[in-house]
CSV table of N, CA and C and ligand atoms in Angstrom, one decimal:
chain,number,residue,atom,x,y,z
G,10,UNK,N,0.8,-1.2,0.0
G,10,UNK,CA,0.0,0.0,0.0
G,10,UNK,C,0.9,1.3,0.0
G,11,UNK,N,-0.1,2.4,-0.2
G,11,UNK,CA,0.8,3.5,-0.3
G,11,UNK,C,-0.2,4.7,0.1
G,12,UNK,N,0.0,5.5,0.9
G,12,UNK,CA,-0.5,6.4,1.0
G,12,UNK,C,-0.9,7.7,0.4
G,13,UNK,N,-1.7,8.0,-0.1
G,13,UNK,CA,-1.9,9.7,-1.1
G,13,UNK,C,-1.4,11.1,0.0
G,14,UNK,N,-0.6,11.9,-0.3
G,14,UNK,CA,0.2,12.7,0.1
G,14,UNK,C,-1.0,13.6,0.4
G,15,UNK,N,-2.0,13.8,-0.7
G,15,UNK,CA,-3.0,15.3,-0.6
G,15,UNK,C,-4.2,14.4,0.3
G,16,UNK,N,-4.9,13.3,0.3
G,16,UNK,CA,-6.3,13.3,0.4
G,16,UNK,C,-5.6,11.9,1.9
G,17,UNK,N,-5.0,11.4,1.3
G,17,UNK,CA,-4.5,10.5,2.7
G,17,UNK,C,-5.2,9.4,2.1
G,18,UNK,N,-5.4,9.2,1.2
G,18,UNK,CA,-6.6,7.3,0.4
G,18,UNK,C,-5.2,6.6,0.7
G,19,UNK,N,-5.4,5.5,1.2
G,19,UNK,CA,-4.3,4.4,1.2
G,19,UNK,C,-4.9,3.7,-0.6
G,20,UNK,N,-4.0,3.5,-1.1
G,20,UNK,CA,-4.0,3.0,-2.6
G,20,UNK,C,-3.1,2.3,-3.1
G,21,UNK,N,-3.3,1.4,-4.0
G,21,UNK,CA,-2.4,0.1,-4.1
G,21,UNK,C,-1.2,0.5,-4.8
G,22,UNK,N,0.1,-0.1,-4.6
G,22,UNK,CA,1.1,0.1,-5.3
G,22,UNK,C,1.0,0.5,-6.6
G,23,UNK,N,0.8,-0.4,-7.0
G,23,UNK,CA,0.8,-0.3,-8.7
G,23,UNK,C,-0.1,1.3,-9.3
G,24,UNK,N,-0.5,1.7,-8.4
G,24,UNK,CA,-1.6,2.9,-9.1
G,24,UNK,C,-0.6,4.3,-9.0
G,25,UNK,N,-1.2,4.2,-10.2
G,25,UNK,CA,-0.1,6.0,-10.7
G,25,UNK,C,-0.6,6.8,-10.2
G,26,UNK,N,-2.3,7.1,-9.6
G,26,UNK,CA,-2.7,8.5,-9.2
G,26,UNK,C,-3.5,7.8,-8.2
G,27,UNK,N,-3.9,8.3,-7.5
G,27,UNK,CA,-4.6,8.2,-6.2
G,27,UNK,C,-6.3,8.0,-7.1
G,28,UNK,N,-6.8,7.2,-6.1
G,28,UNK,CA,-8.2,6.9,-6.5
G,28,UNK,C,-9.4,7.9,-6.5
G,29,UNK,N,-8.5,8.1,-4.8
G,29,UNK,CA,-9.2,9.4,-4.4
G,29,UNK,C,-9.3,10.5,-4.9
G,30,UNK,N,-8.8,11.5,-5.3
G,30,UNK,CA,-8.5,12.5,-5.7
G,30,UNK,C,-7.5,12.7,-6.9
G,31,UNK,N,-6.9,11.9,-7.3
G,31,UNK,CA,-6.0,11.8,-8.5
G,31,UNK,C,-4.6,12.6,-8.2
G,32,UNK,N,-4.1,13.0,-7.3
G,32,UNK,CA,-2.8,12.8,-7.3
G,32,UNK,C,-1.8,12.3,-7.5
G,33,UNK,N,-0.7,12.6,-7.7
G,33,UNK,CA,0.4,11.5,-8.0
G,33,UNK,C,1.2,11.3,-6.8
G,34,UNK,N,1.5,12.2,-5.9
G,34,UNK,CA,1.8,11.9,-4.4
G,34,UNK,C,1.8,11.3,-3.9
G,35,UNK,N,2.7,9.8,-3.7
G,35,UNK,CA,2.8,9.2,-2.6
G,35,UNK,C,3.5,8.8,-1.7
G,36,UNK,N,3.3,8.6,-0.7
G,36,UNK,CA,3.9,8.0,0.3
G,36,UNK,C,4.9,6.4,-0.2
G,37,UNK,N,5.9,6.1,0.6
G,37,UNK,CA,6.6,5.0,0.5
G,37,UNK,C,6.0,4.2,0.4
G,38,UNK,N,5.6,2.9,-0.2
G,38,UNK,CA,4.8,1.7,0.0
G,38,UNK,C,5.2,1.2,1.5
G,39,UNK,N,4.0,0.9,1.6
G,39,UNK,CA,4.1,-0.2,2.9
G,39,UNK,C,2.9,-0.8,3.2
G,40,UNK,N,3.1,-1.6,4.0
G,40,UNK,CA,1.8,-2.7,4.1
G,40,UNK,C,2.3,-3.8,3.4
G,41,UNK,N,1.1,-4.2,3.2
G,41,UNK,CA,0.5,-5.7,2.6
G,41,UNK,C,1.1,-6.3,1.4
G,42,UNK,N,1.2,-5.2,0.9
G,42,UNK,CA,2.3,-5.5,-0.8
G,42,UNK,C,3.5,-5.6,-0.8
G,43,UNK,N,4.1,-5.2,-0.1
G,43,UNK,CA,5.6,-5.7,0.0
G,43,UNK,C,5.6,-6.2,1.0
G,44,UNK,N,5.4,-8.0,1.4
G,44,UNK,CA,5.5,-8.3,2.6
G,44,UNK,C,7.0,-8.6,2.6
G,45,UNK,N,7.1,-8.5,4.0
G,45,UNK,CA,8.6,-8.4,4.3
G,45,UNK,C,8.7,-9.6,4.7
G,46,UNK,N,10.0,-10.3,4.4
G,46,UNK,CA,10.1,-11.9,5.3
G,46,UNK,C,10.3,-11.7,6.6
G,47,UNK,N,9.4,-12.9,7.0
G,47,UNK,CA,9.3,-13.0,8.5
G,47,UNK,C,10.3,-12.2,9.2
G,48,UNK,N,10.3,-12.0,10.2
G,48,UNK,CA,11.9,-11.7,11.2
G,48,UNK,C,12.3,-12.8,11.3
G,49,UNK,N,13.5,-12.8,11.2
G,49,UNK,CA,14.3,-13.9,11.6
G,49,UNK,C,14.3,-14.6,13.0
G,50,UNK,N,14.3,-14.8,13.6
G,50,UNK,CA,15.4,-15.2,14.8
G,50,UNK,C,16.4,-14.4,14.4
G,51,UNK,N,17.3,-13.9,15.6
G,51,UNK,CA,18.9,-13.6,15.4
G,51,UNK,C,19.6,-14.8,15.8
G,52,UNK,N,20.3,-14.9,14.7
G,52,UNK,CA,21.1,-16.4,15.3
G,52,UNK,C,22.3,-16.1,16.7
G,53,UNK,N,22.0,-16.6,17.7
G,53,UNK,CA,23.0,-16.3,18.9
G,53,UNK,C,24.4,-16.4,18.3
G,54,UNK,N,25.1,-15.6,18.5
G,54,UNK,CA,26.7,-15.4,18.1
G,54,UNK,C,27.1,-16.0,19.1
G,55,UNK,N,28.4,-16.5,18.8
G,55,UNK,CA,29.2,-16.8,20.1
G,55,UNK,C,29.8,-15.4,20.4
G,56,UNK,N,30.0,-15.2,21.9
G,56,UNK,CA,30.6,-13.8,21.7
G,56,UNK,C,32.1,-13.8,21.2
G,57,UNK,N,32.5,-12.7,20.5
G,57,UNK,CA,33.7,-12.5,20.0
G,57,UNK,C,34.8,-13.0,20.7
G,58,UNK,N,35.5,-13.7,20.1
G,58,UNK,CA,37.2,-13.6,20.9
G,58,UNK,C,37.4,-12.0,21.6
G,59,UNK,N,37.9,-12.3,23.2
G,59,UNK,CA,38.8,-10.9,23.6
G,59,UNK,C,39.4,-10.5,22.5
G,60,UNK,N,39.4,-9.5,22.1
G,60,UNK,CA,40.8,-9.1,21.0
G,60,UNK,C,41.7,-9.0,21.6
G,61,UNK,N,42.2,-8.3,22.6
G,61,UNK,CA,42.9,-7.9,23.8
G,61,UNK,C,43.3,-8.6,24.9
G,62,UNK,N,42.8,-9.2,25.6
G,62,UNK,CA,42.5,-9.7,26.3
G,62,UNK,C,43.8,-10.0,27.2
G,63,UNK,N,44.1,-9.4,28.4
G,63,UNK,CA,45.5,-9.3,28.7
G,63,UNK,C,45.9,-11.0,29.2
G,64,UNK,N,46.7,-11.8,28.7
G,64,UNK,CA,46.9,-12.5,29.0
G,64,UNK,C,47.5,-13.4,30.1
G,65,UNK,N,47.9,-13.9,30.8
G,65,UNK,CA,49.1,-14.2,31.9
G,65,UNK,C,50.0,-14.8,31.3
G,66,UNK,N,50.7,-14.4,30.3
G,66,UNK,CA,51.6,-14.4,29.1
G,66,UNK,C,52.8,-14.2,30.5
G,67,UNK,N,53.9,-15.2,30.6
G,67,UNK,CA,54.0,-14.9,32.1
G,67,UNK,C,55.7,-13.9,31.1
G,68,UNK,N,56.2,-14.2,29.7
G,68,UNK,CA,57.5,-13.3,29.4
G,68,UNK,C,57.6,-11.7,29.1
G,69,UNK,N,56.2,-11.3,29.0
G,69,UNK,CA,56.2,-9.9,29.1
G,69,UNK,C,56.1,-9.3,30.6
G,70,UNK,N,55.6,-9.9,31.5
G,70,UNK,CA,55.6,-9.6,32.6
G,70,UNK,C,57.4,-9.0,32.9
G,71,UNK,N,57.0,-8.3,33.6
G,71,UNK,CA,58.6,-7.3,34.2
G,71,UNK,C,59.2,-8.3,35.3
G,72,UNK,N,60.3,-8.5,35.2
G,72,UNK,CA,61.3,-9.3,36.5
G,72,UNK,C,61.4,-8.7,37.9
G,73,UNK,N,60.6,-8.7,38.1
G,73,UNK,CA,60.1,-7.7,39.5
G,73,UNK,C,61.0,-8.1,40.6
G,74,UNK,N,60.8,-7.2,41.9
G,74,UNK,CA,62.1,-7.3,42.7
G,74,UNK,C,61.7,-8.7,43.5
G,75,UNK,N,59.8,-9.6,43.2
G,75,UNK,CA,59.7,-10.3,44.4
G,75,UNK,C,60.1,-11.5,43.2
G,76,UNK,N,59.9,-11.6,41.9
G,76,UNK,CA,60.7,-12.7,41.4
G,76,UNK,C,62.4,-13.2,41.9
G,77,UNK,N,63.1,-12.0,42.2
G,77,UNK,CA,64.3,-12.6,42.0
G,77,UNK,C,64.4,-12.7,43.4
G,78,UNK,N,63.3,-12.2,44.6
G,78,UNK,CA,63.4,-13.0,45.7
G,78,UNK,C,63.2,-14.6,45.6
G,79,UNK,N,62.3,-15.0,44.7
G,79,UNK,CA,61.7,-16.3,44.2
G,79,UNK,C,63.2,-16.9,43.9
G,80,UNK,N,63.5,-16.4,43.4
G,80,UNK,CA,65.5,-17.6,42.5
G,80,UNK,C,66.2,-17.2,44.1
G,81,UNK,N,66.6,-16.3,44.8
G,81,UNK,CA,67.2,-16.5,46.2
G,81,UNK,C,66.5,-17.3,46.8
G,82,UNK,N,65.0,-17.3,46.9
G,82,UNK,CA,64.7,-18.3,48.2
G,82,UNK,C,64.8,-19.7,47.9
G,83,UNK,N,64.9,-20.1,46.6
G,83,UNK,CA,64.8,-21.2,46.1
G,83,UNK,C,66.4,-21.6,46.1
G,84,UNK,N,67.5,-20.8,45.6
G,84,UNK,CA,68.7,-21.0,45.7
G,84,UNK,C,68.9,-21.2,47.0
G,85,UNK,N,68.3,-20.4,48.5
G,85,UNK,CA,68.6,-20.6,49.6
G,85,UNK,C,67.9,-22.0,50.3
G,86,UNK,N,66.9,-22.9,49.9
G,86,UNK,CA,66.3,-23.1,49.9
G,86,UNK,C,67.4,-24.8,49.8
G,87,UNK,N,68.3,-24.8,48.4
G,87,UNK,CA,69.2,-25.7,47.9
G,87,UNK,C,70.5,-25.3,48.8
G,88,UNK,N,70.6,-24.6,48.6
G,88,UNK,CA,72.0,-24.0,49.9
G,88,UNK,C,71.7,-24.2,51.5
G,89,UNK,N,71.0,-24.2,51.9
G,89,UNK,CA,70.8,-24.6,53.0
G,89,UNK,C,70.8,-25.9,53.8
G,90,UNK,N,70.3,-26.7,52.6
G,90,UNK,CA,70.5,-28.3,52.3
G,90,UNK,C,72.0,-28.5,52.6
G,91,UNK,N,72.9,-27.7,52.8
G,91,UNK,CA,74.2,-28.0,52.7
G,91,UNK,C,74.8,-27.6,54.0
G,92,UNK,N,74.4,-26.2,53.9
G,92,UNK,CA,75.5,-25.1,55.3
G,92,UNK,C,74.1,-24.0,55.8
G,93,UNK,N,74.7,-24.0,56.9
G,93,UNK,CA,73.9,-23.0,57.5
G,93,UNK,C,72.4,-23.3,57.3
G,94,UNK,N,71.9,-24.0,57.6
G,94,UNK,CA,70.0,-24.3,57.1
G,94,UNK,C,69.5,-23.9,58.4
G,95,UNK,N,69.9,-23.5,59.5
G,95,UNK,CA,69.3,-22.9,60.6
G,95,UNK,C,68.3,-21.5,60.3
G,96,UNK,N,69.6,-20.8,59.1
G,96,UNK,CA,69.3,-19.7,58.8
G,96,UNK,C,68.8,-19.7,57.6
G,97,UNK,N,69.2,-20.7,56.4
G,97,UNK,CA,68.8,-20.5,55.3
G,97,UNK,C,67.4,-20.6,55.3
G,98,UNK,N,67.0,-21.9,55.3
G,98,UNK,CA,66.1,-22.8,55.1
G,98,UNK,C,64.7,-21.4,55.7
G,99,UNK,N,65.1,-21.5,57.1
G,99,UNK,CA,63.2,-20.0,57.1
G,99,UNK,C,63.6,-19.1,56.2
G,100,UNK,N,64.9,-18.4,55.9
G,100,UNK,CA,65.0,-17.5,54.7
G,100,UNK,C,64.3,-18.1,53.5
G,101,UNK,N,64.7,-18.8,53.3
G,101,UNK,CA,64.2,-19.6,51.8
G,101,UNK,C,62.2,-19.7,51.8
G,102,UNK,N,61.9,-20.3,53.1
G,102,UNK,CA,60.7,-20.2,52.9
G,102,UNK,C,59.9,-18.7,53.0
G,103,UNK,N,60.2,-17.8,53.4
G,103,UNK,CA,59.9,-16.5,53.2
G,103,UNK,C,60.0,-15.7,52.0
G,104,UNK,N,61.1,-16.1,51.9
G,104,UNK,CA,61.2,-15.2,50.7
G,104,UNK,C,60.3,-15.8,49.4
G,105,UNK,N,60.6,-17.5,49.4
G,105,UNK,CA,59.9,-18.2,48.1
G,105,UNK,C,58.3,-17.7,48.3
G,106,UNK,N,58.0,-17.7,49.3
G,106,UNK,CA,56.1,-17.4,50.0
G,106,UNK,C,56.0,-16.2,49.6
G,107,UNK,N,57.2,-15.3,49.3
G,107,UNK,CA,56.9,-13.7,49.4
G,107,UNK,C,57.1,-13.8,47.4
G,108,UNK,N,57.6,-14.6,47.1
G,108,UNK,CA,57.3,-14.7,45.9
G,108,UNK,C,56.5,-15.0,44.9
G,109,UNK,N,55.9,-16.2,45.4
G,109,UNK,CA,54.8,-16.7,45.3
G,109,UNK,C,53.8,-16.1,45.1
G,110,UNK,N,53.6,-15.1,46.3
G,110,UNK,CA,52.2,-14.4,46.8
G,110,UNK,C,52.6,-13.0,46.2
G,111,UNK,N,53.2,-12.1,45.5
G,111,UNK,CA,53.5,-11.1,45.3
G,111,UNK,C,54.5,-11.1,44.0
G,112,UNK,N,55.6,-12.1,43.3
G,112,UNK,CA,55.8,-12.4,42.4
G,112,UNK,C,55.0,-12.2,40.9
G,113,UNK,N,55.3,-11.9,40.4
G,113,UNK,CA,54.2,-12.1,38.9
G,113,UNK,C,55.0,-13.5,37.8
G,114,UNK,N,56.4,-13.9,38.6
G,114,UNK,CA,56.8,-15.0,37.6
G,114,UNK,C,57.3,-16.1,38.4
G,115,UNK,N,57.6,-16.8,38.0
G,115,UNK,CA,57.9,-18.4,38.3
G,115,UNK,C,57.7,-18.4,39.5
G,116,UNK,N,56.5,-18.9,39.6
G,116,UNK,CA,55.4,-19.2,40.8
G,116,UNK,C,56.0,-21.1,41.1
G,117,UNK,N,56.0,-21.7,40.1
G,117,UNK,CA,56.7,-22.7,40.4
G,117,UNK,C,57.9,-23.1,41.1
G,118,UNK,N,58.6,-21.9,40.5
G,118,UNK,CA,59.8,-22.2,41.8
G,118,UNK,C,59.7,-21.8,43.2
G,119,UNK,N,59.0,-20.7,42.8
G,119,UNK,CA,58.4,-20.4,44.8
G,119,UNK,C,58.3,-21.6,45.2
G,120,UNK,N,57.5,-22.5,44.5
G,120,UNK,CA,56.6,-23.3,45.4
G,120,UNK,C,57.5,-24.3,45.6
G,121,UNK,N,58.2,-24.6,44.6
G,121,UNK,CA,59.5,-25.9,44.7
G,121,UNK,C,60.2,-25.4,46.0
G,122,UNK,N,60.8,-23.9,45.9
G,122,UNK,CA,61.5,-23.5,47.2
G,122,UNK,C,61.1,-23.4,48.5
G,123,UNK,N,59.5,-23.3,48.5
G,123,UNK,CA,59.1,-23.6,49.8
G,123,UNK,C,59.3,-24.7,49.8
G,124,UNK,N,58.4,-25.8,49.2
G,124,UNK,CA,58.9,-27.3,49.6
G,124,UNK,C,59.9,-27.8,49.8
G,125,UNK,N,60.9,-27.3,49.0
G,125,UNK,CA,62.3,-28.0,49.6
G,125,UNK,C,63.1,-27.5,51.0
G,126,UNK,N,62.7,-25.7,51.0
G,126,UNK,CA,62.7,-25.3,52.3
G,126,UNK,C,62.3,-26.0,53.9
G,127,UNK,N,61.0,-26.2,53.3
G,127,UNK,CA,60.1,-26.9,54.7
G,127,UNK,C,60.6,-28.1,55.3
G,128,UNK,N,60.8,-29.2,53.8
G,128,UNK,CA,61.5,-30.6,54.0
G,128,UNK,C,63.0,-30.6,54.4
G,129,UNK,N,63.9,-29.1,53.6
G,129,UNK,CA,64.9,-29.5,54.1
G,129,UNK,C,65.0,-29.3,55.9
G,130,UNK,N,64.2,-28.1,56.1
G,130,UNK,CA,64.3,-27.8,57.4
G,130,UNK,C,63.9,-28.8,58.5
G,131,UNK,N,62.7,-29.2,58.0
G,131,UNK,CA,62.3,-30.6,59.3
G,131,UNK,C,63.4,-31.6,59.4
G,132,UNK,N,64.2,-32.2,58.2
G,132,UNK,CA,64.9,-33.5,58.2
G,132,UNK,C,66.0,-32.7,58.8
G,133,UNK,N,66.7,-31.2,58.4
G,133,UNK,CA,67.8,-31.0,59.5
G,133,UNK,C,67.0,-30.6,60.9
G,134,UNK,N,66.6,-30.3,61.2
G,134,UNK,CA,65.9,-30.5,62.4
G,134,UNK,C,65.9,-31.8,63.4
G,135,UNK,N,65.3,-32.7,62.4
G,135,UNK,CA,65.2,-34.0,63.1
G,135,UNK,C,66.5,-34.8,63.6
G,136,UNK,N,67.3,-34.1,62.6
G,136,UNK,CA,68.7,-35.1,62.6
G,136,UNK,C,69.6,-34.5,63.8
G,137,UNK,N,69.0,-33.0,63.9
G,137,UNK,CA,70.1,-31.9,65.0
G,137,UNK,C,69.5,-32.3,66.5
G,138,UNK,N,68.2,-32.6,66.4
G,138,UNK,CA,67.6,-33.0,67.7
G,138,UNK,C,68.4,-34.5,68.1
G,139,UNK,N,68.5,-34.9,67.2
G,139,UNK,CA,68.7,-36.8,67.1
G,139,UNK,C,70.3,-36.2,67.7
G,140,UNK,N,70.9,-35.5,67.0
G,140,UNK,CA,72.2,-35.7,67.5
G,140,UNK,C,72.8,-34.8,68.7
G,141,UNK,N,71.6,-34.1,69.3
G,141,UNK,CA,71.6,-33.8,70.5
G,141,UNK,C,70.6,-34.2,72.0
G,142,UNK,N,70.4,-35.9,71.3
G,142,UNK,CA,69.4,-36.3,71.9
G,142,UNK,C,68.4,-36.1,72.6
G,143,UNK,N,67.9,-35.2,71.9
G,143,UNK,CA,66.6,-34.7,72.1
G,143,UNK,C,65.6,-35.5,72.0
G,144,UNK,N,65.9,-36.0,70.5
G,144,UNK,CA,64.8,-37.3,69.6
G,144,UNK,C,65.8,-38.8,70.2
G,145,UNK,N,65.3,-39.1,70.6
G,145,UNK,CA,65.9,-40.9,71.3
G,145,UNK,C,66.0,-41.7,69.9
G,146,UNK,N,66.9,-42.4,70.0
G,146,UNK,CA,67.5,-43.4,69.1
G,146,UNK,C,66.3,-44.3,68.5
G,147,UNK,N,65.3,-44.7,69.2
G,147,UNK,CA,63.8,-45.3,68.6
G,147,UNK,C,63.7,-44.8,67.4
G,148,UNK,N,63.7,-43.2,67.6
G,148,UNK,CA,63.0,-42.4,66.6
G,148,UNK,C,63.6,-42.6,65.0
G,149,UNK,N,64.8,-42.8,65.1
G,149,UNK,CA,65.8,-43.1,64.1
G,149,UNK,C,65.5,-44.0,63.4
G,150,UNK,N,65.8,-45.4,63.9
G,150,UNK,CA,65.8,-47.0,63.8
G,150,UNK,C,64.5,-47.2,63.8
G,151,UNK,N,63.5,-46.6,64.1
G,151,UNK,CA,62.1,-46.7,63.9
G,151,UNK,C,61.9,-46.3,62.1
G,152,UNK,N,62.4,-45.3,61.9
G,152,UNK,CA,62.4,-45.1,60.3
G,152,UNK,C,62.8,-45.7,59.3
G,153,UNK,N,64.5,-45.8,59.8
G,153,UNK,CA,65.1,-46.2,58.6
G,153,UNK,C,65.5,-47.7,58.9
G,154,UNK,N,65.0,-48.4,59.6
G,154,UNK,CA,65.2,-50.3,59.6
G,154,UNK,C,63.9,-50.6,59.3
N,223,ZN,ZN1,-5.6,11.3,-3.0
């Protein structure tokens, strides 16, 4: 359909002048004669890839001051295992913890350095008790026979 501009007659596409009044004036078709296809559905998109999307890409990250606490506590951590673990060994776990938790890189070795911190410290522990008989001889020969 189409509307007449002067008289307002709704009038069929195809007519050159209005019924009503014979103008040539019309309005855009619409209605009934140009049916439009259905609406679609919108087909659900998946949403876009982030374009951006900051990654935990861990090599752009900056070598920050608590990472390379992370390689001391872990180095102190292996060193201690040797000399001085009185003192290394809670260094090593503090610092690897302080890396860990505040670190932006090798979270793994934090964690390796606490572990080997914790372990090395209990077994030198065990062994300094043992050999100031603190820990009775049971305790020993109880483990390792
Ligand atoms: Zn008209």
């Amino acid at each position: 359909m189409k509307k007449c501009l002067n008289c307002g007659f709704d009038n069929k596409n195809e007519n050159a002048f209005c019924c009503s009044c014979g103008s040539t004036d019309f309005s855009e078709p619409f209605g009934t004669n140009d049916i439009a296809a259905p609406a679609q559905p919108v087909p659900i998109m998946p949403p876009p890839p982030p374009i951006s999307a900051p990654r935990p890409s861990e090599p752009k990250k900056p070598f920050g001051f608590f990472d390379v606490l992370t390689i001391l506590g872990f180095v102190a951590s292996l060193v201690g295992m040797i000399c001085i673990w009185v003192v290394l060994e809670p260094l090593a776990v503090i610092s690897s913890l302080l890396g860990f938790l505040k670190g932006s890189r090798s979270k793994g070795i934090a964690a390796a350095g606490i572990v080997i911190a914790v372990i090395a410290f209990i077994i030198r522990l065990f062994f300094s008790l043992y050999d100031n008989n603190v820990i009775g001889k049971w305790a020993v020969e109880g483990i390792f026979r």
